Structures are given as C-alpha cells and as structure tokens.
Short mmCIF file of C-alpha atoms in Angstrom, two decimals:
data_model
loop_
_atom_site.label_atom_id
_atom_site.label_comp_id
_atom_site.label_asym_id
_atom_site.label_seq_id
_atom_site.Cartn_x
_atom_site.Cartn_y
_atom_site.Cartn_z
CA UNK A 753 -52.63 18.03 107.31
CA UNK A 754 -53.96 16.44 110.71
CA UNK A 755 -56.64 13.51 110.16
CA UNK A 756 -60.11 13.86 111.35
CA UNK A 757 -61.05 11.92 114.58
CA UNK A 758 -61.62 9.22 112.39
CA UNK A 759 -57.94 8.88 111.07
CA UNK A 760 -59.38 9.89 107.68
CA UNK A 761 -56.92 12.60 105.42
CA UNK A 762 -59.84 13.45 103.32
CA UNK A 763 -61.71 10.13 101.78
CA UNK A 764 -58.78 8.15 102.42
CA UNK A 765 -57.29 6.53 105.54
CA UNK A 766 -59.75 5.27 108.68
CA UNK A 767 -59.60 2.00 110.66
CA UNK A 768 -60.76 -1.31 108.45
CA UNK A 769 -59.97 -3.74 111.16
CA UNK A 770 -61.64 -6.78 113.05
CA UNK A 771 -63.47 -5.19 116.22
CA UNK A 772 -60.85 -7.48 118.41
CA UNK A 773 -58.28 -5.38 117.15
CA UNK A 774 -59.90 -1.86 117.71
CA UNK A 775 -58.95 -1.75 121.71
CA UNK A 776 -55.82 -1.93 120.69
CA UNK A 777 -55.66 1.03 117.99
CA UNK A 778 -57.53 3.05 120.59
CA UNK A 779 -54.76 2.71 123.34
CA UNK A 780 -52.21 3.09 120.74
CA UNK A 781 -53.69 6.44 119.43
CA UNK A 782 -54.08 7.03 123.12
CA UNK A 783 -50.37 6.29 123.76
CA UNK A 784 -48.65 8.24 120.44
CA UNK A 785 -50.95 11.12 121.58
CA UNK A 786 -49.78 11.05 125.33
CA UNK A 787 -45.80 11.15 123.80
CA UNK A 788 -46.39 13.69 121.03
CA UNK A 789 -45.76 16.71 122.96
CA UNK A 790 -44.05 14.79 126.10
CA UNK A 791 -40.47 16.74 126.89
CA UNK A 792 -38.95 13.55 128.24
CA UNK A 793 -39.95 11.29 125.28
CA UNK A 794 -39.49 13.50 122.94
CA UNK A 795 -35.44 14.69 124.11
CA UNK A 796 -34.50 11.08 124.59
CA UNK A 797 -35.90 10.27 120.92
CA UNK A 798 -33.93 13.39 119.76
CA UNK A 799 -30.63 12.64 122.06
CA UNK A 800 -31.05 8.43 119.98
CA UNK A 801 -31.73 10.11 116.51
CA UNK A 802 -28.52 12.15 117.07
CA UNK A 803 -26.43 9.63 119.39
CA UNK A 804 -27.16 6.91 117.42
CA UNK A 805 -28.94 6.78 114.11
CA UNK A 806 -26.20 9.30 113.57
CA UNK A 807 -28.37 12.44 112.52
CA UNK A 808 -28.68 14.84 110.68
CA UNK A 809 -27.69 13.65 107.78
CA UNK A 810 -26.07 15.18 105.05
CA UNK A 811 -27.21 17.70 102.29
CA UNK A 812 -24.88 17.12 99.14
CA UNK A 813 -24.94 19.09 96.12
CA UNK A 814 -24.18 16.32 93.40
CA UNK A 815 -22.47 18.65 90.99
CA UNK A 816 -21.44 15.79 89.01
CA UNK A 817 -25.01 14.36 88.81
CA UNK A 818 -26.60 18.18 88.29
CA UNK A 819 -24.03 18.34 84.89
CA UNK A 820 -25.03 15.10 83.24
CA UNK A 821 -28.36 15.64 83.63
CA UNK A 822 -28.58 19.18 82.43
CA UNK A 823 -30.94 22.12 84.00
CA UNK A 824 -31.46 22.22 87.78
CA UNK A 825 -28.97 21.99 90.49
CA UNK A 826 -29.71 19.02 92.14
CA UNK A 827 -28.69 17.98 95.63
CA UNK A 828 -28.71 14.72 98.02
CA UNK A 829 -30.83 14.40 101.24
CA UNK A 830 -28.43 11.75 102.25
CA UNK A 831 -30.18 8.71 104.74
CA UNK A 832 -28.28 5.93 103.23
CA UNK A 833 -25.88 7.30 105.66
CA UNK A 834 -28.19 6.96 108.63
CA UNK A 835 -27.59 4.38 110.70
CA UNK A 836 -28.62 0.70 109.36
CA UNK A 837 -28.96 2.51 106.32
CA UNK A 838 -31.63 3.79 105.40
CA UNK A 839 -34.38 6.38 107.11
CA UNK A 840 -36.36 3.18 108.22
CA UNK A 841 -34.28 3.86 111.72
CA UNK A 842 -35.77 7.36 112.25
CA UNK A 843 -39.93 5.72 112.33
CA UNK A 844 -38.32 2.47 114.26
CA UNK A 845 -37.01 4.20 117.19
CA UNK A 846 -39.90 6.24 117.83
CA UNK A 847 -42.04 3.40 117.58
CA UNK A 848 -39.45 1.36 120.28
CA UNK A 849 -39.60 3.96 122.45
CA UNK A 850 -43.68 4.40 122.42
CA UNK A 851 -43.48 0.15 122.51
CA UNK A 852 -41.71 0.21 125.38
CA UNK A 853 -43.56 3.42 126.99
CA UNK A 854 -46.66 1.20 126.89
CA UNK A 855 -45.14 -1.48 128.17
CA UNK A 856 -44.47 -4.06 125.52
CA UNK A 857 -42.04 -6.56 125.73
CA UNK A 858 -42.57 -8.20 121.85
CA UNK A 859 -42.42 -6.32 118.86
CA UNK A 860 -43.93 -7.87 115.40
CA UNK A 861 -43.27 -6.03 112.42
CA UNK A 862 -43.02 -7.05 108.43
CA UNK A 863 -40.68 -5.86 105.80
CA UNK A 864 -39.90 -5.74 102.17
CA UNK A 865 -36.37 -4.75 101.21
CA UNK A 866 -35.27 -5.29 104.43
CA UNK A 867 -34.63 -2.20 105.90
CA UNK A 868 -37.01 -1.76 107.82
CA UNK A 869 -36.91 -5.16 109.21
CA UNK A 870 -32.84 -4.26 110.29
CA UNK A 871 -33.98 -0.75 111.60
CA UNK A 872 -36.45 -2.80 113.81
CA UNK A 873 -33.88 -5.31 114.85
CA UNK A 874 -31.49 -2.66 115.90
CA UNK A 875 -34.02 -0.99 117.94
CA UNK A 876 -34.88 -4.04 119.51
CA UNK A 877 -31.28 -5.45 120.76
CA UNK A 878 -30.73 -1.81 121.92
CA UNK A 879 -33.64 -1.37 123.80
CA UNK A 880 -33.65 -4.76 124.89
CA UNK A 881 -37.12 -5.92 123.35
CA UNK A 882 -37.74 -9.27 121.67
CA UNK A 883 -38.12 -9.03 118.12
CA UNK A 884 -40.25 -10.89 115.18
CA UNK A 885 -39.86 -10.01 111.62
CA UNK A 886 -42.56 -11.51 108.73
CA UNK A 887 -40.89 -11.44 105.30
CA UNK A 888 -42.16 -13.00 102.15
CA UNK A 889 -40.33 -16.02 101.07
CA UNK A 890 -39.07 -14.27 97.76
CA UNK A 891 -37.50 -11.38 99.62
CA UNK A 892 -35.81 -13.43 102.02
CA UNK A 893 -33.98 -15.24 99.06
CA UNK A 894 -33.53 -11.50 97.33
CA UNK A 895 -32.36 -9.45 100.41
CA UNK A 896 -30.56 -12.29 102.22
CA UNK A 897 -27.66 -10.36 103.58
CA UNK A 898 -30.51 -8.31 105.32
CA UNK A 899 -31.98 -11.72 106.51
CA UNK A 900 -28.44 -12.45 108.00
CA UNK A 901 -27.87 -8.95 109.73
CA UNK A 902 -31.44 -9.27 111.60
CA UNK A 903 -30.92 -12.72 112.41
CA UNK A 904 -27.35 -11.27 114.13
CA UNK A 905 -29.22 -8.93 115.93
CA UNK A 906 -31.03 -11.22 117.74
CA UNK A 907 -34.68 -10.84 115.99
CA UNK A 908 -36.64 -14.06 114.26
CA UNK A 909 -37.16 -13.76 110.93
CA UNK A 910 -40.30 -15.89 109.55
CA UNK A 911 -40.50 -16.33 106.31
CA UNK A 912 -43.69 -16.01 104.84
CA UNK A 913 -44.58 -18.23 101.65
CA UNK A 914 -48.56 -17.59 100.97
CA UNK A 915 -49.83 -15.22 98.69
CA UNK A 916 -47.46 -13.57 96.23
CA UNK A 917 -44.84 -14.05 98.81
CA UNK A 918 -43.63 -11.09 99.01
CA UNK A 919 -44.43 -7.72 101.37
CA UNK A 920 -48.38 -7.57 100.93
CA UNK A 921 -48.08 -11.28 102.46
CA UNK A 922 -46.27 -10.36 104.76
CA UNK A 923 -48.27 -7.54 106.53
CA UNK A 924 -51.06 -9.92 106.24
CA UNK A 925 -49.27 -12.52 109.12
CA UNK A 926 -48.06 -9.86 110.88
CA UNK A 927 -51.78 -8.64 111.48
CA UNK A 928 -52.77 -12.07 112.28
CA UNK A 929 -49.86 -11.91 115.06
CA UNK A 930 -51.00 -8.97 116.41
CA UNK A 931 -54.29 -9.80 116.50
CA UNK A 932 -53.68 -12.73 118.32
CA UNK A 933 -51.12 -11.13 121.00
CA UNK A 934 -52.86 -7.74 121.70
CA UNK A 935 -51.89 -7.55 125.34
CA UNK A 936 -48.30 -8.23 125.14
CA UNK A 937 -47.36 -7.35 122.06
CA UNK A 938 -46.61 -3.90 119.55
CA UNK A 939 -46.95 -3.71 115.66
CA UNK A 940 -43.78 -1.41 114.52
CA UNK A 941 -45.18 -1.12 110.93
CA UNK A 942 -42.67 0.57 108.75
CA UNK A 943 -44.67 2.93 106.42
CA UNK A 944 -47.56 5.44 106.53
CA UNK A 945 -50.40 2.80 105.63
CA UNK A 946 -52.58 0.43 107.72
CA UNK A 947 -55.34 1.63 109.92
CA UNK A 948 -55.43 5.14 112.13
CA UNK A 949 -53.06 6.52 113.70
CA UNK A 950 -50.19 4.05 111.71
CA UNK A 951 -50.15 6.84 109.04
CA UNK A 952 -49.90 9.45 110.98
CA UNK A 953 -47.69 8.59 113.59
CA UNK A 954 -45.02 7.45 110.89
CA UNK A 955 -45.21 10.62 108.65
CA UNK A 956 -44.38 12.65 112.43
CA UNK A 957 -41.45 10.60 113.71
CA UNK A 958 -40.04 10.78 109.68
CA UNK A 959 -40.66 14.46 109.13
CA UNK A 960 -37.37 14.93 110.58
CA UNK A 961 -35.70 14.00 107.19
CA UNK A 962 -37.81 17.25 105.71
CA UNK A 963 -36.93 19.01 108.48
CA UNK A 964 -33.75 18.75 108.58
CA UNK A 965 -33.39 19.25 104.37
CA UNK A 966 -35.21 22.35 105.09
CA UNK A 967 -32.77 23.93 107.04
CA UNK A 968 -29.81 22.44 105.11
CA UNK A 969 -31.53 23.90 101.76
CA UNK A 970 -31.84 27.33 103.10
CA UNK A 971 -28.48 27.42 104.68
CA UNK A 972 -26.77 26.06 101.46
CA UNK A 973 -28.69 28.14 98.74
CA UNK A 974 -30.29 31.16 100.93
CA UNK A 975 -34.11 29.36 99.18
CA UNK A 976 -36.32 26.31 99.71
CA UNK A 977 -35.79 23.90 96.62
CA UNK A 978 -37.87 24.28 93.52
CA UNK A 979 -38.74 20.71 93.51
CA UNK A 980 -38.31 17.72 95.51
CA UNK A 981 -38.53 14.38 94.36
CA UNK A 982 -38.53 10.99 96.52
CA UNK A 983 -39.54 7.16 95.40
CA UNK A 984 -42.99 5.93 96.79
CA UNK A 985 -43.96 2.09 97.61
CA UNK A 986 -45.82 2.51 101.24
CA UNK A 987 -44.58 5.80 101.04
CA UNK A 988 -42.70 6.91 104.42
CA UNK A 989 -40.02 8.60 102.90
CA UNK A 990 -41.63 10.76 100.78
CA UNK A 991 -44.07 11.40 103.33
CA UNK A 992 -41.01 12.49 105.89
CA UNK A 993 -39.97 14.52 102.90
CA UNK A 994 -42.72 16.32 101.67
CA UNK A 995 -44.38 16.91 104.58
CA UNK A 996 -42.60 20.29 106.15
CA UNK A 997 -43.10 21.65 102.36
CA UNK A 998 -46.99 21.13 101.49
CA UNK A 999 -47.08 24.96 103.00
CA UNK A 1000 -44.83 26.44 100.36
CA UNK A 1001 -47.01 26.56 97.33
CA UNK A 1002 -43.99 27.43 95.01
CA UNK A 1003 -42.28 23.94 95.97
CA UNK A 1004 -43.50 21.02 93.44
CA UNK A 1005 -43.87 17.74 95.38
CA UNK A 1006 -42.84 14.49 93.13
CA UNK A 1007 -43.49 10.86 93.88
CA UNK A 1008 -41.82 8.08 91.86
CA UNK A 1009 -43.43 5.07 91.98
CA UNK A 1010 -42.38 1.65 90.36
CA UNK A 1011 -43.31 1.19 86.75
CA UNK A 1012 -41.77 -2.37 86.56
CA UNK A 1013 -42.28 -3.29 83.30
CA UNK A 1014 -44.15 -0.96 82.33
CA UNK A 1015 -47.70 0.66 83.06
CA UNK A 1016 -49.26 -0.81 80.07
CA UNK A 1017 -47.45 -4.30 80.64
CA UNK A 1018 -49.87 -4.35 83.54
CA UNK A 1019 -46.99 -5.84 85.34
CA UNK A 1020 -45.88 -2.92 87.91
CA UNK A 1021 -46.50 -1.39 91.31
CA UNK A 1022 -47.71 1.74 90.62
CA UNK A 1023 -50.50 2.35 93.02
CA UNK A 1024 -51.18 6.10 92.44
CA UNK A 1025 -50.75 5.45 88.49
CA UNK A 1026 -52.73 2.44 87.76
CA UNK A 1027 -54.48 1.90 90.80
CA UNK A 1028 -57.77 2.86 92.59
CA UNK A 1029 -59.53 3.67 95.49
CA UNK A 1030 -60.08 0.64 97.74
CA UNK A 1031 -59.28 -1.00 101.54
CA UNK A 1032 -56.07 -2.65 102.17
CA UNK A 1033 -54.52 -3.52 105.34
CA UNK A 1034 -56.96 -1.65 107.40
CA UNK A 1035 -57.40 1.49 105.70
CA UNK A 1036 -59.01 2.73 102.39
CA UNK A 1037 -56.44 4.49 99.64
CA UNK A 1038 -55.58 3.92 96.47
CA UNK A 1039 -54.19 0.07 95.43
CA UNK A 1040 -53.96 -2.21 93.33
CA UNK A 1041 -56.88 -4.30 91.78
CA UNK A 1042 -58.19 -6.53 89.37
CA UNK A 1043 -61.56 -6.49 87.18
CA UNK A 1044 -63.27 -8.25 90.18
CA UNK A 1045 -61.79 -5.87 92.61
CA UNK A 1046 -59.42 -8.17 93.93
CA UNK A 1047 -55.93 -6.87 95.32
CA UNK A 1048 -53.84 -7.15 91.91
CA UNK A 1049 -49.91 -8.92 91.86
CA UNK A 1050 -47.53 -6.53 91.90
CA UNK A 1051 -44.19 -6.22 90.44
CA UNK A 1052 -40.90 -4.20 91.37
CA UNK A 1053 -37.37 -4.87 91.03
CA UNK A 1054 -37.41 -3.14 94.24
CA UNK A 1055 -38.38 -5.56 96.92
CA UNK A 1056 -39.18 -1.97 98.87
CA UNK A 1057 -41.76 -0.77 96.26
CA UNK A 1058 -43.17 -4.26 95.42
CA UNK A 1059 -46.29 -3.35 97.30
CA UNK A 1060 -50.02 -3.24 95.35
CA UNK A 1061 -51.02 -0.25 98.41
CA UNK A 1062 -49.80 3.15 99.50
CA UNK A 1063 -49.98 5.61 102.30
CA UNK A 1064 -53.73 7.30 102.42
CA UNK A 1065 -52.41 10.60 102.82
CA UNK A 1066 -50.55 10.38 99.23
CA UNK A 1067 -53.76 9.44 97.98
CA UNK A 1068 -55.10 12.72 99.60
CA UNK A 1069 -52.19 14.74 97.81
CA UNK A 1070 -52.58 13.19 94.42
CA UNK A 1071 -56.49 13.92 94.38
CA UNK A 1072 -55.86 17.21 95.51
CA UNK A 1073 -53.26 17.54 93.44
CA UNK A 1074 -50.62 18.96 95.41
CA UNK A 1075 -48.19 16.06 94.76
CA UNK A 1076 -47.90 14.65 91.04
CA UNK A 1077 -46.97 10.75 91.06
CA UNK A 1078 -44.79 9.03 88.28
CA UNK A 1079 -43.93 5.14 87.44
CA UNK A 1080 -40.75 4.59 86.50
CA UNK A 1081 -39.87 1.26 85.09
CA UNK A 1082 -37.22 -1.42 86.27
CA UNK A 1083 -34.95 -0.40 83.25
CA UNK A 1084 -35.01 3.58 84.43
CA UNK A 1085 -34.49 2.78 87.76
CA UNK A 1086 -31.31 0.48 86.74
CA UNK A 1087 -29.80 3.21 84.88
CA UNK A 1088 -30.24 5.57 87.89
CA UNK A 1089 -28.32 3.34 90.32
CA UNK A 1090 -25.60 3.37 87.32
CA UNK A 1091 -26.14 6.78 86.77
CA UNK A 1092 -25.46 8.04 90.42
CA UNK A 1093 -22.62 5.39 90.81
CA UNK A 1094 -20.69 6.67 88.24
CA UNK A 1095 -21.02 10.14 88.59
CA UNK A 1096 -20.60 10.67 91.92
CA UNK A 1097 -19.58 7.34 93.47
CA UNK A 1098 -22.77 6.56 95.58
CA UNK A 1099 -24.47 3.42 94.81
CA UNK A 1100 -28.51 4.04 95.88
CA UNK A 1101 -30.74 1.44 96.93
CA UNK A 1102 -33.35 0.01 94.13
CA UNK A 1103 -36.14 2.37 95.70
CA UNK A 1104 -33.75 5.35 95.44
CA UNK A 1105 -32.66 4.58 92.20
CA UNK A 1106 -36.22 5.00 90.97
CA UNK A 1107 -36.08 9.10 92.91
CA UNK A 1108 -32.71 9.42 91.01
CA UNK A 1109 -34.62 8.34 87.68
CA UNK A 1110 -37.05 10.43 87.66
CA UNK A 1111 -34.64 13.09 88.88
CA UNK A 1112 -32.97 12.45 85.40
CA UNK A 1113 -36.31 13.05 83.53
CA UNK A 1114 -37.55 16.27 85.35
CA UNK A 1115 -34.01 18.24 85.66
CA UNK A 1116 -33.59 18.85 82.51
CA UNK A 1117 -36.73 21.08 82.34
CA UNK A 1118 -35.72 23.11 84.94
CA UNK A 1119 -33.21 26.30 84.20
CA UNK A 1120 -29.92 26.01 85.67
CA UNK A 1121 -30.42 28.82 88.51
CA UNK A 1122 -33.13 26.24 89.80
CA UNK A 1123 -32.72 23.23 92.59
CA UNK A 1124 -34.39 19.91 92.60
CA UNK A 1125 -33.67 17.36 96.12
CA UNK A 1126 -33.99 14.20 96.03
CA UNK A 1127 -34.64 12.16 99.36
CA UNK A 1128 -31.83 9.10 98.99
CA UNK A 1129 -33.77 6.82 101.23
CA UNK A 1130 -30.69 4.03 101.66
CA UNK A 1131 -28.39 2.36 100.40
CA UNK A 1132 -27.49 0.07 97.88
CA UNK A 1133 -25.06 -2.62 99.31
CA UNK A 1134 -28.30 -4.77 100.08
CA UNK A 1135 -28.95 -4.59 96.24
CA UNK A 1136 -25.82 -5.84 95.03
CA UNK A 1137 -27.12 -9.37 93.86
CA UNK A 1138 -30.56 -8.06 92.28
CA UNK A 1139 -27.83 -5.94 90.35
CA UNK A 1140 -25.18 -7.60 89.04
CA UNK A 1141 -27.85 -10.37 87.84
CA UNK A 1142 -30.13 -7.55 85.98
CA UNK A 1143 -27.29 -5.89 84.39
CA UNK A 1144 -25.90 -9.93 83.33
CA UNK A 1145 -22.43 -9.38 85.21
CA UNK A 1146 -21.06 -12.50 86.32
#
C-alpha cells in the first residue's frame, strides 16, 4: 500500500511536526521521489547492497529447529549475516546515498540496540559523511560494544540521559538536532515511524529482505511460505518482510512484539497489544499511553524493541487485520535465543529471539507439509552481557 498525498496509510501516519521543520520533509519527499525510479541511484544502491552489505542473504531451512518445535518446516531469512549485522545496513545505505544526493555533509540519527547506529556509522566512514548518533544513557551502558564499534568508525555518539533514557529519548534530541540544522544536515532514522515519507521510504529500501526470501522460498520449496513471522519494536524489519507478501492472501503475516513482563504487568512494549491510537514522533499510530494520555514507560529486554511507538503502516495492517500482532515476554524471548543456539548453533539478537519465540508457539499448529519464515533481523554477539546476566551465568 502507497500513502495518500498526505503520508497517511489509512488513519495512521501524516506529518505532526513544527512548521520549521516541514520545508525540510517537503524536499526530502521531493528528493526520495526524484531517486525512486532513478537507474543510476538505484544500480549503485544495488551494486553497495551486493558489494558490500554482502547481499542476498541466506535462506536456511533450520531442520533442527523445525523438529523440536514440532509441525511446520521452518526456515531462516538470515540478516544477522548482513554486513554490521543486522538488516539496519540495507535502510542506512539508501538513506547515505539520498543524504549525499541532496547534498548533505552531516548525518544525525538515534538508535536503540545499536544496530542501527553501527549501520549508520559504516555508511558514513564509507561515504565519507560526518556522523552523530543520540543514544539513551541506559543503552549505551547495555550495548557498549556497539558504542565502541561506532565510536571506531569515526561517528559521535551522545549519550542521551532525559526521559526514560532510552530510544524514545533519544529520537526526541535527534529531532531537536535536525530541527536546528535543516540546511546542512540529514535525519537517517532507522525504522518506518516519524512523520511522511520516513515510513515509507524505509519499508522500500528494506523490502529487499522480502524480496529476496521470496525468491529463495519459491526456489527452495516450489511455494510461498504459509506463514511468516518477524519481531516488531519500530517495525522495519517486519515491514521489509511482509511487505512483497500483503498480495498473497493465503500467506499469514505475524508480528511479535515485546511482552516484557508481561501484558498484564503493565510493564512491556507492546504497542499494537496494549497500546492505542495517538501522535508520536511526528506521526499518529498506535503507542503507548497512560490514563492522562501521556506517552507510557516502556520495557524490553531488547534495547531494539524498548520503544512505547510503532510504524503507522502496522497500525494500518493490524486494524485491517491483515497482520495479527503478539507480545512475547522477556522469559519467551530468552528461551528462544537458547532455543536457536542450541539447536542449530546461531545465537539471535534479543529482537530476533522474540520472532524465534513466537515461532515456537505457532509451529506447532501447523501440519508438517507446511512452512513458517522467520526474518532473523541480527545478531546476537551485541547481546552477550544482557544474557549471561538474565540467565545468572557468571
């Protein structure tokens, strides 16, 4: 689904912004839409994709993984081997190559679990751009090593300690940034929210992970999968994912989003579960609140899904029902990562973990001459502290 003119995917999306910021959305729209269909762009974005973030990835059939869990065959979209590892690379270069299209010398961006921030520092020492990364102050302790491989790069970190101190923060300075260096500067957000055309642009340079599992699906079982299944904080993966299957009817389309705690602990980020509509970071989906309407703390064990928003195109395929959402607590999402370690020797990052979860809970329903894919968004080296401390191992 396109958005309207408006950047609106049914009720949800749009452009909640301060008017000094709208010029700039307008020549950015202007700019994605003048690269879109662009030969030259678009075959040196294809030529770094392949070159360098190291695409495509693979399609594995976890055999292993399909027996202990019973029921469907179920198989691994694998971008924890992309480079920087995750599929945060495939949205950053695109949005490097636009920045530097328009002629921006300074990119601001924000990040959670870190990937994104690393995808964005790559990006920038390759394409020779200065970069600055906002990062809550509790995520910069948590996802340290990813502090120390941007820093490498060449790209400030800031650590951000208002707020909850964690991503929500974060995207909040990195606004205030960008609002105050329009002219010079480009906001690489990492995932399909903020204000039009953030949403949609990211969703179009990530479809290539659906893409690509499309192909790989029909070439390795002669049919499109039965289900697919990806974890959802912003939501860019599973909107990369989904998106080259909301055509096929017969293909179910499964979010998992983290339960922390647990939905009724209150204590959780799970937007599409126990959220509702509202505006957050310039555009209006569902998030988050309290009984005064305020944006609601969040929790995660994911730094990566720790986020009280999400993408207003999910919010468009939950109401319309052609995606089903489901929380899936810290403790499920634990014993994926074990789960997937032991059986077939890949360790998932915390925001995987919670697509390899719910994996767990919907293969067994399915008969064994059926296929479920899950998108394994990165990987879990960054994780390894969070961890070892959860499951007490000293």
């Amino acid at each position: 689904m396109q958005p309207d003119n408006r950047g609106y995917f049914g009720d949800y999306g749009g452009r909640y912004v301060p008017e000094t910021i709208m010029p700039a959305l307008t020549a950015l729209a202007e700019g994605y839409l003048s690269v879109k269909n662009d030969e030259e762009f678009q075959r040196e974005l294809s030529d770094l994709l392949g070159n360098y973030a190291g695409r495509p990835t693979p399609l594995y059939h976890a055999a292993n993984l399909s027996k202990r869990c019973g029921g469907a065959q179920i198989y691994l979209k694998r971008e924890d081997l992309a480079h920087t590892g995750s599929h945060k690379i495939n949205n950053a270069l695109g949005q490097g190559l636009l920045a530097r299209r328009m002629g921006k010398r300074r990119i601001i961006a924000e990040t959670g679990a870190g990937q994104h921030g690393v995808a964005t520092a790559a990006v920038c020492a390759m394409l020779g751009l200065q970069g600055v990364v906002y990062m809550g102050a509790d995520d910069v302790k948590r996802q340290a090593l990813n502090v120390f491989r941007m820093r490498l790069m060449g790209t400030e970190v800031i650590s951000v300690a208002s707020g909850s101190r964690t991503l929500k923060d974060a995207i909040n300075e990195a606004m205030r940034d960008w609002v105050s260096h329009p002219d010079d500067s480009y906001y690489l957000i990492g995932s399909v929210v903020g204000p039009h055309p953030y949403p949609m642009m990211v969703r179009d340079f990530q479809t290539v992970i659906g893409r690509e599992a499309r192909a790989q699906m029909l070439a390795a079982t002669g049919r499109l999968p039965d289900q697919v299944v990806a974890c959802v904080g912003g939501g860019s993966n599973a909107m990369g994912m989904f998106y080259p299957f909301i055509g096929d009817s017969d293909v179910r389309l499964s979010g998992a989003e983290a339960g922390g705690s647990g939905i009724e602990s209150g204590c959780h980020a799970a937007t599409l579960t126990g959220g509702r509509p509202g505006v957050l970071h310039g555009a209006m989906s569902y998030l988050m609140q309290d009984e005064h309407g305020q944006v609601a703390g969040t929790h995660s064990i994911s730094a990566g899904l720790d986020y009280p928003g999400v993408g207003p195109e999910h919010s468009y395929l939950k109401d319309s029902r052609r995606a089903e959402y489901h929380a899936v607590t810290d403790d499920e999402a634990l014993a994926g990562f074990r789960l997937l370690s032991e059986t077939e020797g890949i360790m998932p990052a915390m925001e995987s973990a919670h697509a390899v979860a719910l994996a767990e809970r919907l293969a067994p329903a399915m008969s064994a001459d059926r296929s479920l894919l899950i998108c394994l968004s990165g990987r879990g080296d960054k994780d390894m502290d969070i961890v070892m401390n959860a499951m007490e191992v000293k």
